[in-house]
XYZ file of C-alpha atoms in Angstrom:
654
model
C -9.504 -30.894 18.963
C -11.305 -33.731 17.183
C -14.368 -31.534 16.622
C -12.132 -28.759 15.242
C -10.533 -31.163 12.781
C -13.934 -32.421 11.615
C -15.040 -28.822 11.143
C -11.890 -28.170 9.073
C -12.723 -31.140 6.843
C -16.313 -29.958 6.432
C -15.217 -26.408 5.563
C -12.621 -27.619 3.034
C -15.233 -29.823 1.340
C -17.861 -27.063 1.133
C -15.403 -24.363 0.020
C -13.918 -26.587 -2.690
C -17.368 -27.500 -4.010
C -18.235 -23.798 -4.190
C -14.913 -22.994 -5.909
C -15.397 -25.759 -8.461
C -18.763 -24.241 -9.465
C -17.379 -20.690 -9.313
C -14.340 -21.292 -11.507
C -16.252 -23.336 -14.086
C -18.975 -20.744 -14.661
C -21.818 -22.758 -13.126
C -24.561 -21.620 -10.756
C -23.096 -20.411 -7.473
C -23.472 -22.618 -4.416
C -22.854 -19.764 -1.969
C -22.345 -16.007 -2.025
C -18.930 -14.327 -1.693
C -20.081 -13.164 1.740
C -20.631 -16.756 2.898
C -17.428 -17.998 1.216
C -15.288 -15.338 2.906
C -16.809 -16.101 6.308
C -16.088 -19.834 5.925
C -12.577 -19.178 4.581
C -11.792 -16.938 7.579
C -13.135 -19.594 9.956
C -10.995 -22.258 8.256
C -7.879 -20.055 8.436
C -8.377 -19.532 12.188
C -8.978 -23.242 12.832
C -5.875 -24.243 10.854
C -3.768 -21.770 12.832
C -5.223 -23.034 16.093
C -4.909 -26.787 15.419
C -2.079 -27.042 12.874
C -4.390 -29.429 10.993
C -4.117 -28.425 7.310
C -5.476 -30.667 4.563
C -3.537 -30.818 1.247
C -6.590 -29.665 -0.733
C -7.414 -26.801 1.628
C -8.259 -23.586 -0.274
C -5.767 -21.794 2.009
C -3.015 -23.793 0.271
C -4.169 -23.548 -3.346
C -4.223 -20.630 -5.764
C -7.299 -21.474 -7.814
C -9.255 -24.362 -9.246
C -8.779 -26.391 -12.403
C -11.293 -25.800 -15.155
C -13.095 -28.836 -16.500
C -12.579 -28.114 -20.186
C -9.847 -27.368 -22.687
C -6.238 -28.279 -23.298
C -4.089 -27.627 -20.217
C -0.547 -26.260 -20.246
C 1.936 -25.340 -17.524
C 2.482 -21.664 -16.742
C 5.946 -20.339 -17.506
C 5.672 -18.295 -14.296
C 3.320 -19.623 -11.558
C 0.189 -17.475 -11.166
C 0.144 -17.300 -7.378
C -2.496 -15.756 -5.128
C -2.025 -12.592 -3.104
C -2.276 -12.460 0.661
C -5.579 -10.846 1.664
C -6.738 -8.579 4.464
C -9.772 -6.528 5.455
C -7.718 -4.135 7.603
C -6.103 -0.985 6.206
C -3.577 -1.204 9.070
C -2.208 -4.418 7.528
C -1.677 -2.607 4.219
C 0.212 0.198 5.977
C 2.466 -2.271 7.771
C 3.153 -4.149 4.513
C 3.914 -0.955 2.553
C 6.654 -0.002 5.032
C 8.368 3.214 3.895
C 8.460 2.214 0.225
C 6.537 3.668 -2.734
C 3.598 1.423 -3.623
C 0.829 1.383 -6.225
C -2.887 1.060 -5.513
C -5.135 -0.569 -8.150
C -8.427 -2.434 -8.416
C -8.864 -6.090 -7.558
C -11.011 -6.901 -10.581
C -13.645 -9.603 -10.279
C -13.226 -11.599 -13.470
C -11.076 -14.402 -14.807
C -7.282 -14.100 -14.733
C -5.548 -14.650 -18.094
C -1.851 -14.874 -18.963
C -0.761 -13.596 -22.402
C 2.563 -14.449 -24.061
C 4.164 -12.513 -26.941
C 7.176 -13.401 -29.068
C 8.667 -11.453 -31.975
C 5.923 -8.865 -31.662
C 3.018 -11.330 -31.968
C 0.587 -12.832 -29.465
C 1.442 -16.547 -29.251
C -0.548 -17.869 -26.293
C -3.440 -17.135 -23.907
C -3.783 -19.294 -20.790
C -6.349 -19.103 -18.022
C -4.968 -19.007 -14.499
C -6.318 -22.474 -13.666
C -4.775 -23.774 -10.455
C -1.826 -21.402 -10.718
C 0.589 -24.041 -11.999
C -1.330 -25.000 -15.140
C -4.043 -23.249 -17.128
C -6.349 -23.846 -20.081
C -5.169 -22.726 -23.516
C -7.785 -20.368 -25.022
C -5.611 -18.740 -27.700
C -8.373 -19.482 -30.219
C -10.359 -16.648 -28.554
C -7.709 -14.002 -29.286
C -9.998 -12.131 -31.709
C -13.006 -12.351 -29.393
C -11.617 -10.520 -26.345
C -10.993 -6.766 -26.277
C -8.248 -4.952 -24.387
C -5.005 -6.302 -25.843
C -3.192 -6.064 -29.196
C -2.466 -9.047 -31.422
C 0.763 -7.346 -32.498
C 3.125 -5.149 -30.478
C 6.238 -3.145 -31.315
C 8.349 -4.969 -28.712
C 10.098 -7.910 -30.399
C 11.348 -9.799 -27.325
C 9.683 -12.346 -25.045
C 6.825 -10.777 -23.068
C 4.388 -12.242 -20.503
C 1.420 -10.196 -19.272
C -1.129 -11.088 -16.612
C -4.539 -9.445 -16.389
C -8.229 -9.907 -15.700
C -10.909 -10.681 -18.283
C -14.117 -9.049 -17.083
C -17.647 -8.225 -18.247
C -19.250 -4.944 -17.175
C -22.370 -4.811 -15.012
C -24.204 -3.169 -17.934
C -23.385 -5.998 -20.347
C -24.033 -8.612 -17.642
C -27.566 -7.320 -17.032
C -28.287 -7.110 -20.765
C -26.983 -10.627 -21.509
C -28.677 -12.248 -18.518
C -32.062 -10.720 -19.325
C -31.785 -12.089 -22.865
C -31.280 -15.675 -21.637
C -34.645 -17.394 -21.428
C -33.448 -20.725 -20.014
C -32.984 -20.219 -16.253
C -30.352 -22.962 -16.146
C -28.248 -20.830 -18.467
C -28.513 -17.567 -16.485
C -25.482 -16.343 -14.544
C -25.272 -15.240 -10.913
C -22.913 -12.299 -11.455
C -20.498 -10.807 -14.035
C -17.591 -12.948 -12.841
C -19.652 -16.103 -13.261
C -20.628 -14.928 -16.756
C -17.004 -14.168 -17.719
C -15.931 -17.645 -16.616
C -18.759 -19.343 -18.503
C -18.146 -17.219 -21.592
C -14.451 -18.087 -21.862
C -15.313 -21.785 -21.790
C -17.396 -21.464 -24.987
C -16.060 -22.981 -28.198
C -17.496 -20.366 -30.556
C -15.388 -17.161 -30.719
C -18.297 -15.244 -32.280
C -20.517 -15.960 -29.260
C -17.696 -14.865 -26.957
C -17.255 -11.664 -28.948
C -20.948 -10.816 -28.557
C -20.517 -10.735 -24.762
C -17.957 -7.892 -24.755
C -15.274 -9.504 -22.588
C -12.466 -7.024 -21.932
C -8.930 -7.741 -20.713
C -7.340 -5.381 -18.154
C -3.590 -5.882 -17.728
C -2.600 -5.690 -14.053
C 1.049 -6.754 -14.165
C 3.897 -7.259 -16.603
C 5.240 -10.632 -15.513
C 8.307 -10.768 -17.765
C 10.121 -8.975 -20.567
C 13.681 -9.397 -21.833
C 14.534 -5.747 -21.147
C 15.012 -4.626 -17.562
C 12.282 -2.220 -16.438
C 12.496 -2.246 -12.668
C 9.625 0.144 -11.842
C 6.129 -1.388 -11.790
C 4.686 1.989 -12.775
C 6.970 2.247 -15.789
C 6.077 -1.311 -16.753
C 2.381 -0.409 -16.812
C 3.115 2.704 -18.896
C 5.055 0.466 -21.299
C 2.015 -1.809 -21.671
C -0.276 1.156 -22.309
C 2.003 2.425 -25.074
C 1.935 -1.052 -26.643
C -1.866 -0.895 -26.839
C -3.050 -2.796 -23.741
C -5.995 -1.692 -21.632
C -4.340 -1.334 -18.221
C -5.965 -1.364 -14.788
C -6.500 2.036 -13.148
C -3.727 2.824 -10.657
C -2.361 5.467 -8.280
C 1.080 5.748 -6.692
C 0.947 6.175 -2.907
C 3.044 5.677 0.229
C 2.338 4.868 3.858
C 1.297 8.490 4.517
C -1.222 8.724 1.666
C -2.413 5.106 1.444
C -5.300 5.316 3.939
C -6.815 8.360 2.233
C -6.433 6.756 -1.207
C -8.175 3.545 -0.046
C -11.025 5.674 1.292
C -11.368 7.614 -1.978
C -11.258 4.491 -4.147
C -13.841 2.810 -1.932
C -16.130 5.829 -2.338
C -15.961 5.374 -6.137
C -17.507 1.929 -5.750
C -20.055 3.007 -3.142
C -21.156 5.926 -5.319
C -21.798 3.643 -8.283
C -18.964 5.005 -10.438
C -17.636 1.536 -11.341
C -19.277 -0.422 -14.153
C -16.423 -2.930 -14.144
C -16.915 -5.477 -11.319
C -14.330 -5.219 -8.530
C -14.163 -7.054 -5.226
C -11.402 -5.104 -3.525
C -8.109 -3.266 -3.998
C -4.497 -4.341 -4.516
C -1.232 -2.698 -3.489
C 2.155 -3.647 -4.889
C 5.703 -2.310 -4.586
C 7.007 -0.068 -7.355
C 10.380 -1.815 -7.001
C 9.739 -5.105 -8.824
C 13.111 -6.577 -7.827
C 12.326 -6.023 -4.155
C 8.839 -7.501 -4.715
C 10.376 -10.659 -6.232
C 12.780 -11.148 -3.310
C 10.179 -12.254 -0.753
C 9.468 -15.796 0.419
C 7.258 -17.929 -1.834
C 4.828 -20.526 -0.475
C 2.614 -22.912 -2.428
C -0.123 -20.319 -2.160
C 1.432 -16.872 -2.601
C 4.592 -14.789 -2.823
C 4.959 -12.650 0.291
C 5.982 -9.428 -1.475
C 4.202 -9.833 -4.825
C 1.250 -7.749 -3.641
C -1.396 -7.432 -0.956
C -5.142 -7.637 -1.613
C -7.609 -5.599 0.408
C -11.206 -6.824 0.591
C -13.907 -4.625 2.020
C -15.588 -5.565 5.262
C -19.072 -6.808 4.387
C -21.552 -4.456 6.028
C -25.061 -5.792 6.531
C -28.298 -4.136 7.605
C -31.603 -5.550 8.829
C -35.019 -4.408 7.656
C -38.637 -5.538 7.685
C -40.045 -6.971 4.451
C -42.899 -4.855 3.056
C -43.860 -7.150 0.191
C -42.462 -9.319 -2.607
C -42.740 -7.795 -6.068
C -42.852 -10.169 -9.048
C -41.200 -8.920 -12.226
C -41.562 -10.591 -15.606
C -38.488 -10.720 -17.889
C -38.335 -12.898 -21.010
C -40.099 -16.109 -19.943
C -39.355 -15.863 -16.213
C -41.221 -14.055 -13.427
C -38.681 -13.257 -10.701
C -39.264 -12.205 -7.060
C -37.843 -8.957 -5.660
C -37.921 -8.187 -1.937
C -39.175 -4.658 -1.196
C -38.330 -3.631 2.375
C -38.204 -0.608 4.641
C -35.353 1.617 3.335
C -32.009 1.173 5.077
C -28.670 2.968 4.707
C -26.110 0.498 3.375
C -22.571 1.305 2.215
C -23.436 5.007 1.893
C -26.666 4.637 -0.125
C -30.318 4.019 0.698
C -31.461 0.526 -0.286
C -35.052 -0.725 -0.369
C -35.021 -3.593 -2.916
C -33.061 -6.823 -3.417
C -33.529 -9.624 -5.928
C -34.575 -12.985 -4.469
C -33.646 -14.773 -7.737
C -36.252 -17.544 -7.792
C -38.677 -19.622 -5.741
C -35.939 -22.038 -4.624
C -33.883 -19.158 -3.175
C -36.971 -17.856 -1.354
C -37.487 -21.290 0.160
C -33.803 -21.592 1.106
C -33.915 -18.245 2.902
C -37.292 -18.992 4.500
C -39.067 -15.862 3.227
C -42.462 -15.378 4.897
C -45.290 -12.951 4.279
C -43.765 -11.046 7.186
C -40.082 -11.322 8.138
C -36.851 -9.479 8.873
C -34.225 -9.525 6.143
C -30.458 -9.199 6.520
C -29.093 -7.463 3.415
C -25.600 -6.760 2.077
C -24.308 -5.095 -1.091
C -22.303 -7.749 -2.911
C -19.027 -6.137 -4.048
C -20.555 -2.911 -2.698
C -22.878 -2.832 -5.732
C -25.709 -5.384 -5.842
C -28.158 -5.605 -2.892
C -28.468 -9.234 -1.780
C -30.524 -10.875 0.957
C -28.346 -13.284 2.973
C -30.625 -14.369 5.837
C -34.170 -14.190 7.200
C -35.462 -14.115 10.791
C -38.881 -13.775 12.458
C -40.683 -15.237 9.458
C -44.463 -15.530 9.755
C -47.123 -16.453 7.229
C -46.742 -17.777 3.705
C -45.474 -15.655 0.846
C -47.927 -16.390 -1.949
C -46.747 -17.168 -5.470
C -48.771 -15.150 -8.029
C -51.157 -17.139 -10.175
C -51.212 -14.579 -13.014
C -48.477 -12.730 -14.938
C -47.988 -9.110 -13.775
C -47.585 -7.951 -17.406
C -50.310 -9.701 -19.407
C -52.516 -11.331 -16.746
C -52.164 -14.845 -18.166
C -51.852 -17.915 -15.917
C -48.465 -18.712 -14.409
C -46.807 -22.066 -13.797
C -43.942 -23.287 -11.614
C -41.218 -25.208 -13.455
C -38.444 -27.286 -11.935
C -35.177 -27.373 -13.855
C -34.100 -30.969 -14.564
C -30.430 -29.938 -14.314
C -30.331 -27.845 -11.135
C -33.751 -28.654 -9.591
C -34.321 -24.901 -9.295
C -37.963 -23.783 -9.047
C -38.888 -20.799 -11.206
C -42.146 -19.063 -12.109
C -43.190 -18.564 -15.735
C -45.902 -16.843 -17.775
C -47.832 -19.276 -19.996
C -48.731 -16.669 -22.654
C -46.362 -16.982 -25.664
C -47.359 -13.453 -26.801
C -46.645 -11.765 -23.442
C -44.927 -8.427 -24.131
C -42.148 -9.192 -21.638
C -41.204 -12.285 -23.636
C -40.459 -10.099 -26.629
C -38.247 -7.594 -24.826
C -35.430 -8.386 -27.287
C -37.499 -6.675 -29.975
C -37.900 -3.564 -27.826
C -34.140 -3.560 -27.181
C -33.542 -3.628 -30.938
C -36.163 -0.922 -31.455
C -34.403 1.593 -29.142
C -30.835 0.570 -30.109
C -28.397 2.892 -31.886
C -29.020 1.050 -35.161
C -32.764 1.464 -34.592
C -34.492 4.529 -33.137
C -31.407 5.464 -31.062
C -33.184 6.256 -27.777
C -30.849 6.730 -24.794
C -32.093 5.967 -21.288
C -34.209 2.944 -22.185
C -32.151 -0.042 -21.089
C -33.647 -3.503 -21.155
C -34.114 -3.352 -17.372
C -35.929 -0.015 -17.614
C -38.262 -1.280 -20.322
C -39.042 -4.412 -18.333
C -39.997 -2.240 -15.366
C -42.250 -0.139 -17.589
C -43.810 -3.308 -18.992
C -44.475 -4.592 -15.476
C -46.070 -1.218 -14.644
C -48.286 -1.508 -17.736
C -46.726 1.520 -19.497
C -45.439 -0.371 -22.560
C -47.095 -3.086 -24.606
C -46.262 -1.935 -28.152
C -43.534 0.162 -29.816
C -45.758 3.237 -30.141
C -46.332 3.242 -26.364
C -42.737 4.435 -25.930
C -43.805 7.763 -27.420
C -46.414 8.172 -24.675
C -44.141 7.519 -21.685
C -44.218 11.242 -20.842
C -47.851 10.702 -19.809
C -46.539 8.532 -16.953
C -43.812 11.025 -16.009
C -45.054 11.677 -12.467
C -45.012 7.967 -11.615
C -41.654 7.362 -13.340
C -40.008 10.189 -11.379
C -40.933 8.404 -8.150
C -39.527 5.032 -9.269
C -36.231 3.886 -7.732
C -33.301 4.821 -9.947
C -35.209 7.669 -11.573
C -35.503 11.324 -10.744
C -36.376 14.601 -12.365
C -33.200 14.768 -14.477
C -33.094 11.161 -15.698
C -36.793 11.209 -16.564
C -36.354 14.496 -18.432
C -33.354 13.136 -20.365
C -35.268 10.000 -21.332
C -38.234 12.011 -22.628
C -35.885 14.304 -24.598
C -34.235 11.249 -26.207
C -37.656 9.866 -27.146
C -38.695 13.174 -28.702
C -35.402 13.422 -30.597
C -36.001 9.980 -32.117
C -39.260 11.101 -33.735
C -37.233 12.129 -36.789
C -35.574 8.973 -38.104
C -33.550 7.718 -41.063
C -35.647 5.197 -43.090
C -32.995 2.452 -42.844
C -32.893 2.754 -39.052
C -36.697 2.712 -38.941
C -36.912 -0.489 -40.997
C -34.285 -2.094 -38.726
C -36.275 -1.014 -35.645
C -39.406 -2.775 -36.910
C -37.726 -6.135 -36.111
C -38.699 -7.806 -39.383
C -37.109 -11.297 -39.414
C -34.012 -11.537 -41.683
C -34.065 -7.775 -42.383
C -31.112 -5.899 -40.936
C -29.289 -2.686 -41.781
C -27.861 -4.040 -45.061
C -31.236 -5.238 -46.339
C -32.776 -1.924 -45.210
C -30.222 0.024 -47.255
C -31.005 -2.034 -50.355
C -34.744 -1.520 -49.915
C -34.431 2.254 -49.481
C -31.950 2.533 -52.367
C -34.626 0.970 -54.597
C -37.622 3.270 -54.315
C -37.171 4.994 -50.964
C -39.467 4.597 -47.949
C -42.619 5.349 -49.951
C -41.626 2.580 -52.331
C -41.209 0.249 -49.348
C -44.761 0.994 -48.165
C -46.148 0.603 -51.699
C -44.534 -2.821 -52.064
C -46.051 -3.881 -48.741
C -49.544 -2.700 -49.659
C -49.417 -4.240 -53.135
C -47.768 -7.441 -51.817
C -45.331 -6.956 -54.667
C -42.369 -8.430 -52.858
C -38.679 -7.525 -52.932
C -37.090 -10.342 -54.940
C -36.105 -7.992 -57.741
C -33.782 -6.072 -55.402
C -30.199 -7.321 -55.716
C -29.077 -9.040 -52.513
C -32.513 -9.734 -51.006
C -33.826 -12.830 -52.755
C -37.006 -14.863 -52.204
C -36.408 -15.817 -48.550
C -36.027 -12.238 -47.304
C -38.823 -11.021 -49.569
C -41.148 -13.691 -48.192
C -40.132 -12.807 -44.621
C -41.119 -9.131 -45.093
C -44.484 -9.984 -46.656
C -45.281 -12.602 -43.996
C -44.409 -10.075 -41.297
C -46.695 -7.454 -42.815
C -49.405 -10.062 -43.313
C -49.894 -10.314 -39.532
C -52.535 -7.897 -38.251
C -50.591 -6.953 -35.119
C -47.497 -5.988 -37.143
C -49.510 -3.973 -39.649
C -51.257 -2.136 -36.813
C -47.930 -1.557 -35.027
C -46.438 0.015 -38.173
C -49.454 2.292 -38.698
C -49.382 3.401 -35.036
C -45.661 4.180 -35.292
C -46.069 6.221 -38.467
C -48.422 8.519 -36.484
C -45.578 9.187 -34.029
C -42.506 9.623 -36.240
C -41.270 11.465 -39.321
C -39.241 9.488 -41.846
C -36.324 11.487 -43.310
C -36.014 11.875 -47.074
C -32.708 10.355 -48.217
C -31.066 9.230 -51.447
C -29.117 5.996 -51.097
C -28.589 5.372 -54.772
C -24.952 4.293 -55.267
C -22.464 6.563 -56.995
C -22.490 5.312 -60.608
C -18.931 6.563 -61.043
C -17.703 5.386 -57.619
C -14.248 3.875 -57.373
C -15.669 0.585 -56.032
C -18.340 0.214 -58.712
C -18.986 -3.427 -59.540
C -16.366 -4.762 -57.106
C -16.941 -7.176 -54.239
C -14.838 -6.901 -51.068
C -14.431 -8.944 -47.889
C -13.177 -6.944 -44.886
C -11.619 -8.786 -41.942
C -9.581 -7.936 -38.848
C -9.057 -4.553 -37.191
C -9.174 -1.298 -39.179
C -7.434 2.012 -38.462
C -8.197 4.457 -41.294
C -11.957 4.026 -40.962
C -13.586 4.384 -37.537
C -14.808 0.783 -37.680
C -15.745 -1.889 -40.201
C -19.310 -0.546 -40.495
C -17.963 2.826 -41.659
C -15.589 1.031 -44.057
C -18.464 -0.991 -45.454
C -20.663 2.112 -45.828
C -17.968 3.787 -47.920
C -17.627 0.770 -50.230
C -21.391 0.604 -50.788
C -21.701 4.360 -51.356
C -18.983 4.003 -54.006
C -20.893 1.327 -55.899
C -19.233 -1.733 -54.371
C -20.418 -4.673 -52.326
C -19.139 -6.136 -49.040
C -19.708 -9.801 -48.218
C -18.782 -11.935 -45.213
C -16.888 -14.787 -46.847
C -14.292 -15.183 -49.582
C -15.635 -16.835 -52.747
C -14.718 -16.967 -56.436
C -16.823 -13.788 -56.837
C -14.674 -11.822 -54.373
C -12.447 -9.218 -56.013
C -10.392 -8.227 -52.928
C -9.858 -9.383 -49.350
C -8.924 -6.417 -47.120
C -6.863 -7.525 -44.118
C -4.230 -5.413 -42.368
C -2.451 -8.653 -41.475
C -1.805 -9.654 -45.092
C 0.655 -12.413 -44.131
C -1.467 -14.119 -41.484
C -2.522 -17.740 -41.825
C -6.191 -17.022 -41.086
C -8.912 -19.050 -42.799
C -9.912 -16.058 -44.981
C -6.325 -15.440 -46.082
C -5.866 -19.126 -46.910
C -9.117 -19.171 -48.903
C -8.113 -16.020 -50.798
C -4.758 -17.536 -51.780
C -6.478 -20.741 -52.837
C -8.836 -18.769 -55.141
C -6.175 -16.265 -56.283
C -8.081 -13.385 -54.675
C -5.735 -10.440 -53.955
C -5.177 -9.734 -50.234
C -4.606 -6.009 -49.658
C -4.125 -3.863 -46.571
C -6.432 -1.025 -45.616
C -3.777 1.493 -46.656
C -3.591 -0.140 -50.108
C -7.380 0.029 -50.355
C -7.418 3.748 -49.488
C -4.662 4.451 -52.038
C -6.535 2.650 -54.827
C -10.217 3.113 -53.981
C -10.426 5.853 -51.339
C -11.739 9.363 -51.808
C-alpha cells in the first residue's frame, strides 16, 4: 500500500509538471501517449487505494495559465469523462438521441455576448477561472463581433491552428527554443502573446462546440448549434446518432482522421445528449458533470520496425534528424519515417546506428517514435550541411538545454526558405503544390538552390514521383502549376523577387510609372525610384542595393529566361471617383470580397489607402462607425469623417 501511495505521488507530480508546460505553450515534457498511460495508471491506483491527492489531475479540469488577468467563469468549464471503449459510449447514450462531434485539440475559450455585442473572451484556465483575452477579439477567426440576438449569450468552443499553418509557422521559426511541439502547443503559446497582429498572422480559428447559455429556451443541442451557425459562428462538425448507429458513426469518423482528411487537429470524439435539460440534470463533481458529454479517445496503436538510417534535413538554421525505417502498417496507412526532433531527443530515446523503434501516430496523424530497443553502435552526427556542404555545429539552448545541429553557412539556401515561400505564394508567382516542407525536401535533395531552379523541377520528375507523399498525380499537378506561372503579372513578379521593403503596393506604384520595362531601365541606369509618389528614398535605396548584389542580378536575369511578363496598364483613372482622396479602411468588409479588393478599387479610381488616420486622411471607412476603437477615436479627434462601407459605395462606388 505504501509503495502504491508513493507511486501516486510520483505520478501526480510528473503529470502536473507536464500539464503546466502543456497549458502554458512551452516545450512538451512528455507525449500524449505517455501522459494518457500515466493518467490511466494513476486512475487505477486511486481506485485501488482510495488515496487521492487534492492536486491530482483526476480531480482538476485544467491548469492555470501563468499570464494575464484572471476572472471567474460564469458557468464552470468542467471536463468530460473519457473512455477508449465504444461500449462505454453505447451504455452512456442509453436509448436517447445523441450528437457525435470532434474533440478538437486546441485551447478552450468562453465567449460572452450582451446586447448583440461580444463583451468578453476567457480561456478555460482551471475551469473555475480563466484568463481574459478579449483584446484578441479581432485576431481570432470563427466568431462574430456582433450578433442579431440581443440577450445574454455564453458560447464555449476550441481555438485551434491547422496542421498546415502549424508546419508553415514552425518552419519559419529559426530559434529552436521558440519552436512548438504540435498545433495545440502553438495555439496555447499564440494566445498568450500581447500583440494581436502577431496572433492574427497565425490563423487561429474558433470552433463553437456548445451553447452554454442564452436567455431564450432552446432545449435541443442540435437546434442550439444551428442557432449559432445562423449568428455567424464557425461550429464544430456534428452528426445526430443513437445507440444503433453510434458504433458505425464512430468508425466512419475515425476513418476520416486515418485517411488524412482532417487538417484541424483532433484527439478524439465527443457525444452529448440532444436534450440539454436532461444533460444538465446529472451529478456534478469537482472534475466533470456526469451527463454533460462523454469523450472518446482512440486506443494508441504502436508498431515496431528496424531503423534503416537517420536522415538529416536542413530547415531555416536547424538540421533535424528523421528516422527512416522498414515500412510498417499503422492506423491504416504505411509509415516509414518519423521525426526525431533534435539531438537531445535522440539521446533520450537511445537511438543507435542499428535499433528497433516503437512508433505511434500521434492523434492518428503524426508518426512519432516513443521507444527504442536493441540499440547497437553510435548514430553519427553529420559534420557537413546536407544542402550546402558547409560545416555544422552543435548548439545547446541556454533556456531548455536542448542540443540541436546547425549549418554555419549564413548563405545556405535552406536558411532563406522564407524567400522561396514568398516567391511561390499567391501574391507572387502563385504556384500550387510547393509548400515550405516540399521546397525544403527539394533543397535537401539538391534540386533547388535558386528561384529559376523551380522551373527545372520537371527534370527530376522520376525521383520526385518516388518520394514519400508524392505520386504520379501530385507530381503532374505541381509541374502544371509551375508551367502556368510562367506568364505573370509584373506586380506579382516584383513581389516574388523578395526585394526588401518592396511589397504589392510599392510594385503597383513602380509599374504604374513606366511599366516593367521602365522598372528594368531604372535598375540598369541606377536612376532610382524617389520620384514615384509613395516610394521615397529608403525604398528606392533598398531596390538599388538589392540589384547591386551580383547574386540578385544574376537571379533576375535567370528568371527572365523562364517567364513572360504580362503587359498591363496600371495608370489610375484620371476621372475616378476617388481621385485625390486618401482613405483608411478598418474592420470587416462585406460589399468587397476583402480589404485588398477594396483597396484595389480605391487605387484604380485615383485614390490612396493608408494604414493610419492622420490630418491628411479624408475618410475612415469602418462598418462599426460607433465603436470606440483607436482609429475611430483618432478620426473624431482630427474631424475626419467616419463612414460605413455602404456609404462609401453610395458615394464613391462604380
